Short mmCIF file of C-alpha atoms in Angstrom, two decimals:
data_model
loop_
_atom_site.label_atom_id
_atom_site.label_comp_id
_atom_site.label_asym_id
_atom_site.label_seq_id
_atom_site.Cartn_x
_atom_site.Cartn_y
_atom_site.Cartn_z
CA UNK D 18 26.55 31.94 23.48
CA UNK D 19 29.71 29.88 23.14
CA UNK D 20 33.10 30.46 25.13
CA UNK D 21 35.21 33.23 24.30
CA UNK D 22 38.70 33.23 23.32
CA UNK D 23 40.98 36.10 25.71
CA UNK D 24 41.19 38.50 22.46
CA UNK D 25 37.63 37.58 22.06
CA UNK D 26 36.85 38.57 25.64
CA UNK D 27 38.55 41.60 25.85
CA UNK D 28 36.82 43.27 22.74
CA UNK D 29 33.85 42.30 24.65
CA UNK D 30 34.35 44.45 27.77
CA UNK D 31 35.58 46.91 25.87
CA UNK D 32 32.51 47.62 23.92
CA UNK D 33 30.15 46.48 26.68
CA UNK D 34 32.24 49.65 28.66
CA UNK D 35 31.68 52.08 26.28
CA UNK D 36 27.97 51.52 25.71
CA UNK D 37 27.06 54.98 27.27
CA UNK D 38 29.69 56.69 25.88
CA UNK D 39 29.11 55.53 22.13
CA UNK D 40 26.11 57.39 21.38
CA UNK D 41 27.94 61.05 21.53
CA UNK D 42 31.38 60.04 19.81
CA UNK D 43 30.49 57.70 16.98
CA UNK D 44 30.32 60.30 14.05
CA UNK D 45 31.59 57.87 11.95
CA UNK D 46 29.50 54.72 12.72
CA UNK D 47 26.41 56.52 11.86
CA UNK D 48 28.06 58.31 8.27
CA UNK D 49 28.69 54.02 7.70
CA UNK D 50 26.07 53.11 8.33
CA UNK D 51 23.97 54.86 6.30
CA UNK D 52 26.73 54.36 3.43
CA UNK D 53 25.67 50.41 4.18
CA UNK D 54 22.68 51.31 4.17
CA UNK D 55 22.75 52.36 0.68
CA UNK D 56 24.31 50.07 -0.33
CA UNK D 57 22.05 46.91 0.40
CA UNK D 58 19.23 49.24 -1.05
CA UNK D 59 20.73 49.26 -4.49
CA UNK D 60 21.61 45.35 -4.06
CA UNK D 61 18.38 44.87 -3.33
CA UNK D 62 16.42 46.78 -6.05
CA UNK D 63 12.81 46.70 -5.51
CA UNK D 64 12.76 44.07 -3.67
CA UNK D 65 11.25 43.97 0.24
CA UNK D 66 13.23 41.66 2.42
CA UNK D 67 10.85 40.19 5.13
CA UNK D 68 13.22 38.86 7.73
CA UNK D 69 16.57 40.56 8.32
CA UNK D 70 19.61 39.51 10.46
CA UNK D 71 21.88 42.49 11.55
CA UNK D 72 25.15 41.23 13.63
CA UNK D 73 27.51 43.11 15.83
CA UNK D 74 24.61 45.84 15.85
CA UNK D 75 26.62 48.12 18.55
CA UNK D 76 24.15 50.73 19.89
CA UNK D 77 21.53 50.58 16.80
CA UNK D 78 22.38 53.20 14.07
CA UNK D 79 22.07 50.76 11.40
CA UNK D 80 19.20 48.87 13.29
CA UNK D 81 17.54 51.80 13.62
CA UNK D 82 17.82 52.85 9.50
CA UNK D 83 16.68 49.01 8.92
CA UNK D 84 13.53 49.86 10.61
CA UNK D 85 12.96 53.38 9.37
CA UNK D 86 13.77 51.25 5.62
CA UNK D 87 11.84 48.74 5.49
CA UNK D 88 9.04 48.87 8.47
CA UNK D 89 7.13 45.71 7.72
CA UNK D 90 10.41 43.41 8.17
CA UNK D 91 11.18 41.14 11.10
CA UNK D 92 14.56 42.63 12.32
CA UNK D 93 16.52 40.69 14.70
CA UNK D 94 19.85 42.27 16.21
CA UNK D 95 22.42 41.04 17.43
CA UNK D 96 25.72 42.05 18.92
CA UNK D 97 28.35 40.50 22.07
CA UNK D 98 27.39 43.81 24.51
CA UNK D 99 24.77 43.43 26.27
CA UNK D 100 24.92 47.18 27.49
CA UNK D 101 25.13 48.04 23.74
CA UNK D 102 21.69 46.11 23.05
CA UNK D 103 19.62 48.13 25.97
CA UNK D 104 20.85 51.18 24.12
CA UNK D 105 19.95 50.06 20.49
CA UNK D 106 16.59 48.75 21.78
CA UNK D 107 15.80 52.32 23.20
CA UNK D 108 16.86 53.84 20.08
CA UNK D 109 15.07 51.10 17.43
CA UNK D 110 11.93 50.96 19.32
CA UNK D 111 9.42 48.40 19.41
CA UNK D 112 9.04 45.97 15.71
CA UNK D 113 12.64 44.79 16.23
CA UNK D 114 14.00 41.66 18.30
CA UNK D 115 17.31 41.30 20.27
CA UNK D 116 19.47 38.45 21.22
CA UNK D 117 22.98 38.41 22.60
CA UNK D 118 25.05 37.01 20.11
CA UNK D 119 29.22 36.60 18.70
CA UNK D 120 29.16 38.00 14.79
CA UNK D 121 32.39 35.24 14.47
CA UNK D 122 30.21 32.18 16.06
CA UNK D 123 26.59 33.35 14.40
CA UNK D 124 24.06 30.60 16.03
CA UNK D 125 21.11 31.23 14.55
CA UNK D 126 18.26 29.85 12.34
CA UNK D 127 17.46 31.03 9.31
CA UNK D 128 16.54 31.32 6.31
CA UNK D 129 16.77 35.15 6.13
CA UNK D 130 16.70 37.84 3.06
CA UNK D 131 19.23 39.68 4.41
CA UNK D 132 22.33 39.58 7.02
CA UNK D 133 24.33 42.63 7.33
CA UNK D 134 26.69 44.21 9.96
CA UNK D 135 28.22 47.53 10.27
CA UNK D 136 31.92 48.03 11.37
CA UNK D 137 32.00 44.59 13.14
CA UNK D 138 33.60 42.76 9.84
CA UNK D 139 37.28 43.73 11.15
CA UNK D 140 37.20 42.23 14.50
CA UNK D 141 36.62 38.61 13.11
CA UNK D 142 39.15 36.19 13.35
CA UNK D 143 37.87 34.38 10.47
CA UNK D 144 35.80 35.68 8.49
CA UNK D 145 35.63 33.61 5.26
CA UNK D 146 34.08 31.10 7.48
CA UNK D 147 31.61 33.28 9.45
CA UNK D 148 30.46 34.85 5.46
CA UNK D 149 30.17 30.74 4.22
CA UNK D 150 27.92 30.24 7.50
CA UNK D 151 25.79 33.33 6.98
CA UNK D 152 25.36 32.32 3.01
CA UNK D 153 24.27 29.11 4.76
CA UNK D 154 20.97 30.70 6.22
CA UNK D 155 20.25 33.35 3.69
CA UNK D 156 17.43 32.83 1.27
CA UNK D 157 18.01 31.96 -2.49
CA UNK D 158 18.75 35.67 -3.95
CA UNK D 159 19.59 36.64 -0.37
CA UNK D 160 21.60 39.47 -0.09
CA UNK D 161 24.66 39.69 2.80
CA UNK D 162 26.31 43.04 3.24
CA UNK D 163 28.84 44.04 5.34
CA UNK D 164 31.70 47.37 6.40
CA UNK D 165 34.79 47.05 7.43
CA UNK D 166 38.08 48.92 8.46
CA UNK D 167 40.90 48.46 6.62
CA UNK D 168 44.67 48.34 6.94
CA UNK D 169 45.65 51.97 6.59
CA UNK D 170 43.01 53.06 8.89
CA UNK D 171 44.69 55.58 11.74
CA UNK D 172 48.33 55.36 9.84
CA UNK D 173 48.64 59.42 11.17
CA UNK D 174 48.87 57.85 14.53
CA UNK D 175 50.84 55.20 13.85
CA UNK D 176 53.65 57.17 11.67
CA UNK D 177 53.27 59.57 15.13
CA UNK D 178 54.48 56.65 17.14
CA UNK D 179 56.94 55.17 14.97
CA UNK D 180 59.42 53.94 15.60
CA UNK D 181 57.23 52.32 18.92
CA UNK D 182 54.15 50.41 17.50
CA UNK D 183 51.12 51.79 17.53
CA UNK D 184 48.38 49.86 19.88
CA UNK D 185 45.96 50.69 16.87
CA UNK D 186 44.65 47.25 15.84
CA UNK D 187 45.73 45.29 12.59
CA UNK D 188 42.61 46.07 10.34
CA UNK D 189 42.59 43.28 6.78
CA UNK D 190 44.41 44.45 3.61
CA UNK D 191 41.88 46.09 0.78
CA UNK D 192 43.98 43.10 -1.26
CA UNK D 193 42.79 40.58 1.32
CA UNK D 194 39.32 41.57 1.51
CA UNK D 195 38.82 41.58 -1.81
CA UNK D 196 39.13 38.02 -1.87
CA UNK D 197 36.37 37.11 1.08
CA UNK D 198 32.78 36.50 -0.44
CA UNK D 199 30.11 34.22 0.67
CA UNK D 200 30.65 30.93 -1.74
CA UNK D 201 29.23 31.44 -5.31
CA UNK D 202 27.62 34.49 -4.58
CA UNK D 203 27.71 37.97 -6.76
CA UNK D 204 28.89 41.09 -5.61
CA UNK D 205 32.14 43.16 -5.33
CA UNK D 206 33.46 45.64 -2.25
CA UNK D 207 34.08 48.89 -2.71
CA UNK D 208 36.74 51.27 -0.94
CA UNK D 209 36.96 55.05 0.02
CA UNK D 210 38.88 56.84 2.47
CA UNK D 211 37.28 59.22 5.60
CA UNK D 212 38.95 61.76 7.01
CA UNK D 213 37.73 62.74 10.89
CA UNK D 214 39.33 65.63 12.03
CA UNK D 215 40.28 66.35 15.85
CA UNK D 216 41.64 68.56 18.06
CA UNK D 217 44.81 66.82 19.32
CA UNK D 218 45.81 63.57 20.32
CA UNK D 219 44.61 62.91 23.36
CA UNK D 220 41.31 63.77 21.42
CA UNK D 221 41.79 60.93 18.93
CA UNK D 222 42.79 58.63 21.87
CA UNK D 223 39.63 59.59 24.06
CA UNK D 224 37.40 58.84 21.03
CA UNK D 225 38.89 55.57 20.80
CA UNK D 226 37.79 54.55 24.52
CA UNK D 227 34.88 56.30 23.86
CA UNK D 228 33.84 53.90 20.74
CA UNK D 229 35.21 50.86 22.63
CA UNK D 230 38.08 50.51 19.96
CA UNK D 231 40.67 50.94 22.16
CA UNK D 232 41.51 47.05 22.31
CA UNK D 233 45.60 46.89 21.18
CA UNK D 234 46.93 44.58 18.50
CA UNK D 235 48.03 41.21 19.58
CA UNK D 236 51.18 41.27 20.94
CA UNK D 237 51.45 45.05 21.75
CA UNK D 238 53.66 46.19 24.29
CA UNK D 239 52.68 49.09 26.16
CA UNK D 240 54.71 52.29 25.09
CA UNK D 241 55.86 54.01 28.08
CA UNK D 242 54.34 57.42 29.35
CA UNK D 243 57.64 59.42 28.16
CA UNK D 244 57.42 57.87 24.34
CA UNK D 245 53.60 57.72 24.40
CA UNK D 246 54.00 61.91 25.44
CA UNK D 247 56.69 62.00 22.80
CA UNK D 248 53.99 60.32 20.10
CA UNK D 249 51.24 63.43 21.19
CA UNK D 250 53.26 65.49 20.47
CA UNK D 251 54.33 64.25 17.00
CA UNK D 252 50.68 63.48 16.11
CA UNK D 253 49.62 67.73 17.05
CA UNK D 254 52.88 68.96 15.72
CA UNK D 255 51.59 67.46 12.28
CA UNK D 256 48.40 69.02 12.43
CA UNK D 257 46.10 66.13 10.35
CA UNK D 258 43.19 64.31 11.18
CA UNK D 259 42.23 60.68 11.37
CA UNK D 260 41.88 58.77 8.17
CA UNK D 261 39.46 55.92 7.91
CA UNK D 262 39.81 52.96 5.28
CA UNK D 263 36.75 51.78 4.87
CA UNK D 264 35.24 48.76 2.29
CA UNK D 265 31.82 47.87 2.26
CA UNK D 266 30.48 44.64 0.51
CA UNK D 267 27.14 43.63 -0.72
CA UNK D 268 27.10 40.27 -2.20
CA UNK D 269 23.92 37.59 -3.53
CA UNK D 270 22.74 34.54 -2.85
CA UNK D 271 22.04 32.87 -6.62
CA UNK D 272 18.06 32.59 -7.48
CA UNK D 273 18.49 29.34 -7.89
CA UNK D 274 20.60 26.44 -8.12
CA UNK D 275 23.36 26.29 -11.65
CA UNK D 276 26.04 28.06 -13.42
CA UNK D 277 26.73 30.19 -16.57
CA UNK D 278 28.88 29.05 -18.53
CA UNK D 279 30.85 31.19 -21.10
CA UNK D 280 34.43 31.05 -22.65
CA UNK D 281 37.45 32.60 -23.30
CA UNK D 282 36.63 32.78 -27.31
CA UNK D 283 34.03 31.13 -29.71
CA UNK D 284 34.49 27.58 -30.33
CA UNK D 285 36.24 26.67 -27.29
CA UNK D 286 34.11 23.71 -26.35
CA UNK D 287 30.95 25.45 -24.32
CA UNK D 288 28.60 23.14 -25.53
CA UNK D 289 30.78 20.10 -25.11
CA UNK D 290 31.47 21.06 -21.89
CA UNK D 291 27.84 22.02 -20.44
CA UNK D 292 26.64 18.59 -22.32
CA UNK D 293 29.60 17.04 -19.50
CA UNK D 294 28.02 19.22 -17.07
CA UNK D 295 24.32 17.99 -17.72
CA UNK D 296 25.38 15.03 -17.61
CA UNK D 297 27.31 14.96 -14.46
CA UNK D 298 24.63 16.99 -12.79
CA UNK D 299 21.53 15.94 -13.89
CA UNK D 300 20.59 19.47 -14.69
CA UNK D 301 18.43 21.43 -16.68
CA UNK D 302 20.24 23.32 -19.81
CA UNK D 303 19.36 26.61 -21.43
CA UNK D 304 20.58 28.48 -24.26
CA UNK D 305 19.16 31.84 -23.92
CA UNK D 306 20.76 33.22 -27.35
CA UNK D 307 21.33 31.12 -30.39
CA UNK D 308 22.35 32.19 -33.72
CA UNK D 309 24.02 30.42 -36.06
CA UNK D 310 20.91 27.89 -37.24
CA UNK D 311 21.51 28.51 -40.98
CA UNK D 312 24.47 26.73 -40.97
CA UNK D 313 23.96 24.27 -37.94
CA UNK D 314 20.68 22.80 -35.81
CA UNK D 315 21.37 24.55 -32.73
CA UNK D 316 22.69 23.79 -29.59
CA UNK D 317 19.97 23.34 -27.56
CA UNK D 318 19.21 19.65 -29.84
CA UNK D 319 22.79 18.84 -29.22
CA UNK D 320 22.58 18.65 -25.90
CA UNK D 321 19.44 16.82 -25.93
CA UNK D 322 21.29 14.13 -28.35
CA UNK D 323 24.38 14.28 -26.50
CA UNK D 324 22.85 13.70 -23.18
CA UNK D 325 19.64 11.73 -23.80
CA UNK D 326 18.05 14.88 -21.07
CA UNK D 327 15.56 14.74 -23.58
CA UNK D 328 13.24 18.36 -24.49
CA UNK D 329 11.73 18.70 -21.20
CA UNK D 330 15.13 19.19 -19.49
CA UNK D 331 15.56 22.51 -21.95
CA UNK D 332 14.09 25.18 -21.63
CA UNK D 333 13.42 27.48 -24.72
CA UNK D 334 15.65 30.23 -26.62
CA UNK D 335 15.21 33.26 -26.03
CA UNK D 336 16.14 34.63 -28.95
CA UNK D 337 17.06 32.57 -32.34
CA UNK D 338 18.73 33.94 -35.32
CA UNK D 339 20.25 32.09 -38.37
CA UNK D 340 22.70 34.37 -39.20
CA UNK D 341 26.63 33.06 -37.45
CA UNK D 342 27.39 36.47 -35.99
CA UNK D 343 26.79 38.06 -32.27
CA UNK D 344 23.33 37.26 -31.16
CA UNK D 345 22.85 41.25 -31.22
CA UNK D 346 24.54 41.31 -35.03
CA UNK D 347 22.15 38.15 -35.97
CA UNK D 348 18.90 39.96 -34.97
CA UNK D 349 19.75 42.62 -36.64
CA UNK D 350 20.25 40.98 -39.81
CA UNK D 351 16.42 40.08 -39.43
CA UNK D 352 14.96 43.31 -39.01
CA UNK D 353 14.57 42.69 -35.21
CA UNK D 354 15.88 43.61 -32.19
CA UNK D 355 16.39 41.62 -29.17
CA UNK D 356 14.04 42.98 -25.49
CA UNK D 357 16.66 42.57 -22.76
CA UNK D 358 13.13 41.79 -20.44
CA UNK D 359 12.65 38.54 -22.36
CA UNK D 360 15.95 37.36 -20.91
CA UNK D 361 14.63 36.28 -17.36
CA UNK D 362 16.34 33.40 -15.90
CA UNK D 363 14.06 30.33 -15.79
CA UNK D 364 13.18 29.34 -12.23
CA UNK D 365 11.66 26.02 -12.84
CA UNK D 366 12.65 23.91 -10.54
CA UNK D 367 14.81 25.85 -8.40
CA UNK D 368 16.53 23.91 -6.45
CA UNK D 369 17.97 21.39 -9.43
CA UNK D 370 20.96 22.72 -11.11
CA UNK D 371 20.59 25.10 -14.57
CA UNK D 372 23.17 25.02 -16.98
CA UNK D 373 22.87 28.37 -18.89
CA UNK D 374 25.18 28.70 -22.04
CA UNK D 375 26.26 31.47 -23.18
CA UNK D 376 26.98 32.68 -26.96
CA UNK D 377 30.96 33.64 -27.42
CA UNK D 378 33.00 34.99 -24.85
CA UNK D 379 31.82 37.78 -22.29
CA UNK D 380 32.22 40.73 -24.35
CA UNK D 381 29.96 39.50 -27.19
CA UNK D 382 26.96 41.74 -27.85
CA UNK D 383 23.81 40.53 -26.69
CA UNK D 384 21.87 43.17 -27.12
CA UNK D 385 21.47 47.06 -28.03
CA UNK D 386 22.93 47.52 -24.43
CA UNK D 387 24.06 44.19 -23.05
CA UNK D 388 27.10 42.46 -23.13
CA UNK D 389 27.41 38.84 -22.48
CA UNK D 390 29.34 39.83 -19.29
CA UNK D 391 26.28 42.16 -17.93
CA UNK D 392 23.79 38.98 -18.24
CA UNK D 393 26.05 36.69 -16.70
CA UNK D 394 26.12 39.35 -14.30
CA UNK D 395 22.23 40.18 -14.08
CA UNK D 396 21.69 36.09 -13.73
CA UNK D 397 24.31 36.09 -10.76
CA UNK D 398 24.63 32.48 -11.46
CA UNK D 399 28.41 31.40 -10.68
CA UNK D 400 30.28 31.25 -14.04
CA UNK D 401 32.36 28.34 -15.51
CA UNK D 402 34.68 29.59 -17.75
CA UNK D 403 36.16 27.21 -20.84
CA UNK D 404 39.36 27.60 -21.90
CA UNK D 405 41.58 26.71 -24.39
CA UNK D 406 44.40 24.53 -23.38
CA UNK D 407 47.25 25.36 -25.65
CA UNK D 408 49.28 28.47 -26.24
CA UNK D 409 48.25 31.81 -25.67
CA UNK D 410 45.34 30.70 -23.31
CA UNK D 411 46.89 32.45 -20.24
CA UNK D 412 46.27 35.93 -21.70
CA UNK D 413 42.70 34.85 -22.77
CA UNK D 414 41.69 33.17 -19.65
CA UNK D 415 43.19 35.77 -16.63
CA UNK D 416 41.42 38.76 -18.63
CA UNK D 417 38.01 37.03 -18.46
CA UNK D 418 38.71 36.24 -14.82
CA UNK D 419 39.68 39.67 -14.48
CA UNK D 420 36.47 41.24 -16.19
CA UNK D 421 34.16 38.86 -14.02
CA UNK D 422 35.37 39.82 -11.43
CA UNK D 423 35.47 44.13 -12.12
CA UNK D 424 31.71 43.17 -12.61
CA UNK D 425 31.33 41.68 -8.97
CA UNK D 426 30.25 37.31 -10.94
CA UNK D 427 31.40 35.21 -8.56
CA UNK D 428 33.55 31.82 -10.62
CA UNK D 429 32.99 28.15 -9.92
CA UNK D 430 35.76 27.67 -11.76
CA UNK D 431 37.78 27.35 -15.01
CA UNK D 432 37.65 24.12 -17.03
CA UNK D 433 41.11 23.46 -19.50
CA UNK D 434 39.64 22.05 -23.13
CA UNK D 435 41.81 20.55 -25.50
CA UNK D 436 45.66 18.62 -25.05
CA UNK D 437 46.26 18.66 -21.26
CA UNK D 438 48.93 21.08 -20.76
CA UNK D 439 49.84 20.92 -16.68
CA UNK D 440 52.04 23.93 -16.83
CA UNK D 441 49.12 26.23 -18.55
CA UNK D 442 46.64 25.01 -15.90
CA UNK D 443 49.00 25.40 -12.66
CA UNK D 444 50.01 29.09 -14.13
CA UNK D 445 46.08 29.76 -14.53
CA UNK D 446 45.30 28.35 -11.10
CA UNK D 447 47.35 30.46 -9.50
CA UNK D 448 47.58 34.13 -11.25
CA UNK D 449 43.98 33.75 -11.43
CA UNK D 450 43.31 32.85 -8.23
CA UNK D 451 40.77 30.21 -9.41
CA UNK D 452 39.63 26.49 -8.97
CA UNK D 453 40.69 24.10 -12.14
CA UNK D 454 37.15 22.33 -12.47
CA UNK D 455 38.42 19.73 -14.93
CA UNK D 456 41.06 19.35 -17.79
CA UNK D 457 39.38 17.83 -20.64
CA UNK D 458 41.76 15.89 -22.87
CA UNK D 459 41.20 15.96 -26.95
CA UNK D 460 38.06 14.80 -28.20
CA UNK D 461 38.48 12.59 -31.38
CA UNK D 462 34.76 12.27 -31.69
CA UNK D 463 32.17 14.45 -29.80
CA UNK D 464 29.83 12.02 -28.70
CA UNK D 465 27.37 10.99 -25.93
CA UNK D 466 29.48 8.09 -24.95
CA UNK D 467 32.35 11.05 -24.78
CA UNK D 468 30.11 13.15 -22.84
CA UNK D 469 29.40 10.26 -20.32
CA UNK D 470 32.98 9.52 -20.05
CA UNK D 471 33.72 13.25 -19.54
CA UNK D 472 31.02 13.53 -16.81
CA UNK D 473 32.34 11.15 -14.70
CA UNK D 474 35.22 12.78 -14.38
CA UNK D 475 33.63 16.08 -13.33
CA UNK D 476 33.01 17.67 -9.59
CA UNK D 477 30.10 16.78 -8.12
CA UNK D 478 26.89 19.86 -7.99
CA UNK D 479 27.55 19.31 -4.08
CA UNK D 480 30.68 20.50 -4.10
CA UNK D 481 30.61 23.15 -6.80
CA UNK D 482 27.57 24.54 -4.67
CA UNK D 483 29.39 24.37 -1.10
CA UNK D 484 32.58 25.75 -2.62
#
C-alpha cells in the first residue's frame, strides 16, 4: 500500500481503533448498506456479476449482503483497517478474499463486473479520479456503485455549536456530487435524508468514536471544555436527533465502444454529423429507426456514400417506415407496430466504435412506450448532442442536456452545426456544464469531400472514450 498523507493517516487509526466497537453502534451502516445493496441489484437487472471489488469494506455489512446476493461471485474486500478486515472476514465467512487496501489509491487488477463501496465515498480526497480509475478496471457494462455522506449531514450538532465550529467533517455538496461519474458511463445519484435519534449529546459524540468518524475537519481548532459543555447542552435542550444526508450512485460501464447521437430538433445535421464521426472514427454506423423513405433513400445509404464505409460497416434498421413522421407515427400508418425487443444494440465488434443515430430529438416517439430519450438511455451509449448554431439554440440545447441527464445518459459532448457563433457555444459550454465536441461551420454542399474535411477536424475516439 502506498504512503499516507497525515489526514490520510489519521482516518486510518481512527477506524483501525474502532474496529471492535463498530459492530454494536453502526445502525446506520448496515440500513446503507442494504439501501446500496438495492441499488446495484436494480442496476444490474438479471444479470450475475462473477468477480466483484468492494472498497473501504469497514467491518463487512455490505461484504457480507454481496455474498448472501450473489454466492457464486469472487468477492474481494478491501478497506485501510486492518482490524476492520479480521472482523469482516469473521462475519463474511469463507468464498470471499481480503487485501489491505486505500479506496483513494485503488491498486488493483481487474477487469471486474462490479466495484462498489459503502460510506467510504466521503473520505476521498479526490474522487473523480479514484471513480475514472475504477471505470478503468470494470468490465464493458460494468456497473460501479457507491454511498456517500453529504454536506448537511449532523447540521443539529453543528447549529448546537455555533458560533464555535463543529469538528464534524466537511461531507461534498449534493450539487457537487452530482457532477462525479465514472467517464461516459450511465447512471444518476439519488438523495434522501435519515434521521437517527439519541439520547443526548454525549450519546451522539460516543457513537461517533464508536464508528471511527470522529476524525475533525481540516483545520479545526479544538473547542474548549466550557463551550464544548455549553454546545451539550444546546444540542439536549433542542431535543432532535441526528440527520444523515445520504446519496448513493450506481453508474455503467457502456456494452461496447460508440455514442448515440441525437439532436436538439429534426434536421439539425445528425446525419451530417455522424457521417464526420464515421469518418473520423472509423466506426460502424446504425440507424435503428428510419422513416421517411417515401420521400428520401434513407440514411443509412448516405452514410455509406458519404463515407465510402461501404454496407458492411452498417448494420441494419430496425424498423423502416416511408411515411416522414415519428418512427412510432410512421408504423402506425402501416398497420404495424414497432417490438421495443427488436431494438438490441448491435455488439459486433465491440471494441470498435458504433455510431447509433437517432430519429428527431429525444422526446420523439419511438414506440407505444419509448421515447427516443428512454433508448438512448436503455443503450447507455454516451450521447452527442447536435445543435443548432444560431438563435434560440440555448433554450433547445440546455433542456436536452437537462433531460439526459434527469434520465441518468452520460454526454460526450455537444457539437454547434451551422454559422459559428462563439458567444452561443461559450454560453452552452458553461450553463450546460458540457464539452463543445466541434463547431461545424455552414455546409454549402454536403459532400464526402465535406465530410472528410469535417472529420479531420473532430476529437479523436481516444479521447472521447478517456474523457
Amino acid at each position: 500500500m502506498t504512503q499516507l498523507s497525515n489526514r490520510e493517516a489519521r482516518i486510518h487509526h481512527s477506524f483501525n481503533k474502532a474496529a471492535e466497537s463498530y459492530e454494536s453502534a453502526a445502525f446506520f451502516q448496515r440500513y446503507t448498506a442494504k439501501k446500496l445493496l438495492a441499488h446495484l441489484r436494480q442496476k444490474l437487472g438479471d444479470r450475475q456479476p462473477r468477480r466483484i471489488l468492494e472498497v473501504g469494506c469497514g467491518t463487512g455489512f455490505l461484504t457480507q449482503l454481496l455474498r448472501e446476493e450473489w454466492p457464486e461471485a469472487d468477492i474481494l474486500a478491501t478497506d485501510i483497517a486492518p482490524h476492520m478486515l479480521e472482523q469482516a472476514q469473521k462475519r463474511a465467512g469463507s468464498g470471499v478474499s481480503f487485501r489491505i487496501m486505500d479506496a483513494a489509491q485503488p491498486d488493483v487488477t481487474g477487469p471486474f463486473d462490479m466495484v462498489c463501496g459503502n460510506l467510504v465515498f466521503q473520505w476521498l480526497a479526490h474522487p473523480q479520479d479514484v471513480l475514472n480509475r475504477l471505470n478503468s478496471i470494470l468490465q464493458p457494462g460494468g456497473i460501479v456503485g457507491f454511498s456517500t455522506l453529504l454536506d448537511g449531514t449532523f447540521s443539529e450538532w453543528q447549529e448546537a455549536c455555533a458560533p464555535d465550529q463543529a469538528g464534524t467533517p466537511v461531507y461534498p455538496s449534493a450539487d457537487a456530487v452530482q457532477r462525479l461519474r465514472p467517464a461516459l458511463c450511465s447512471g444518476v445519484w439519488v438523495t434522501e435524508t435519515c434521521v437517527q435519534p439519541f439520547q443526548n449529546a454525549a450519546a451522539f459524540l460516543h457513537h461517533l468514536r464508536q464508528t471511527g468518524a470522529l476524525v475533525p475537519r481540516v483545520g479545526h481548532k479544538t473547542m474548549s471544555i466550557s463551550r464544548l459543555k455549553r454546545a451539550m447542552v444546546r444540542f439536549d435542550a433542542a431535543g432532535q436527533g441526528i440527520s444523515w444526508q445520504v446519496a448513493y450512485g450506481c453508474f455503467q460501464k457502456p456494452t461496447r465502444a460508440g455514442v448515440f447521437v441525437t439532436g436538439t430538433d429534426t434536421g439539425v445535421g445528425k446525419t451530417f454529423v455522424s457521417a464526420c464521426l464515421v469518418k473520423a472514427w472509423k466506426a460502424l454506423y446504425w440507424k435503428p429507426l428510419q422513416s421517411g423513405l417515401a420521400d428520401e433513400q434513407g440514411d443509412t445509404p448516405t452514410i455509406e456514400n458519404l463515407t465510402g464505409c461501404g454496407p458492411d460497416a452498417c448494420f441494419p434498421p430496425a424498423g423502416a417506415f416511408q411515411a416522414s413522421l415519428s418512427p412510432e407515427a410512421a408504423a402506425h400508418a402501416e398497420g404495424v407496430s414497432i417490438d421495443p425487443a427488436s431494438l438490441a444494440l448491435p455488439l459486433r465488434d465491440a471494441e470498435r466504435p458504433l455510431v447509433v443515430e437517432g430519429a428527431g430529438g429525444l422526446m420523439v416517439p419511438a414506440t407505444d412506450t419509448l421515447m427516443m430519450l428512454d433508448l438512448a438511455q436503455k443503450w447507455g451509449l454516451p450521447v452527442v448532442l447536435v445543435a443548432r448554431s444560431g438563435l434560440g439554440t440555448i433554450n433547445h440545447t440546455l433542456l436536452s442536456l437537462d433531460a439526459l441527464r434527469q434520465k441518468g445518459v452520460a454526454i460526450a459532448g455537444v457539437v454547434m452545426n451551422g454559422p459559428l457563433n462563439p458567444a452561443n457555444s461559450q454560453t452552452i459550454a458553461q450553463k450546460g456544464r458540457v464539452r463543445i465536441l466541434a463547431e461545424i461551420p455552414h455546409q454549402a454542399e454536403v459532400s464526402a469531400q465535406a465530410v472528410s474535411h469535417v472529420a479531420a477536424t473532430l476529437p479523436l475516439w481516444a479521447d472521447i472514450s478517456t474523457e
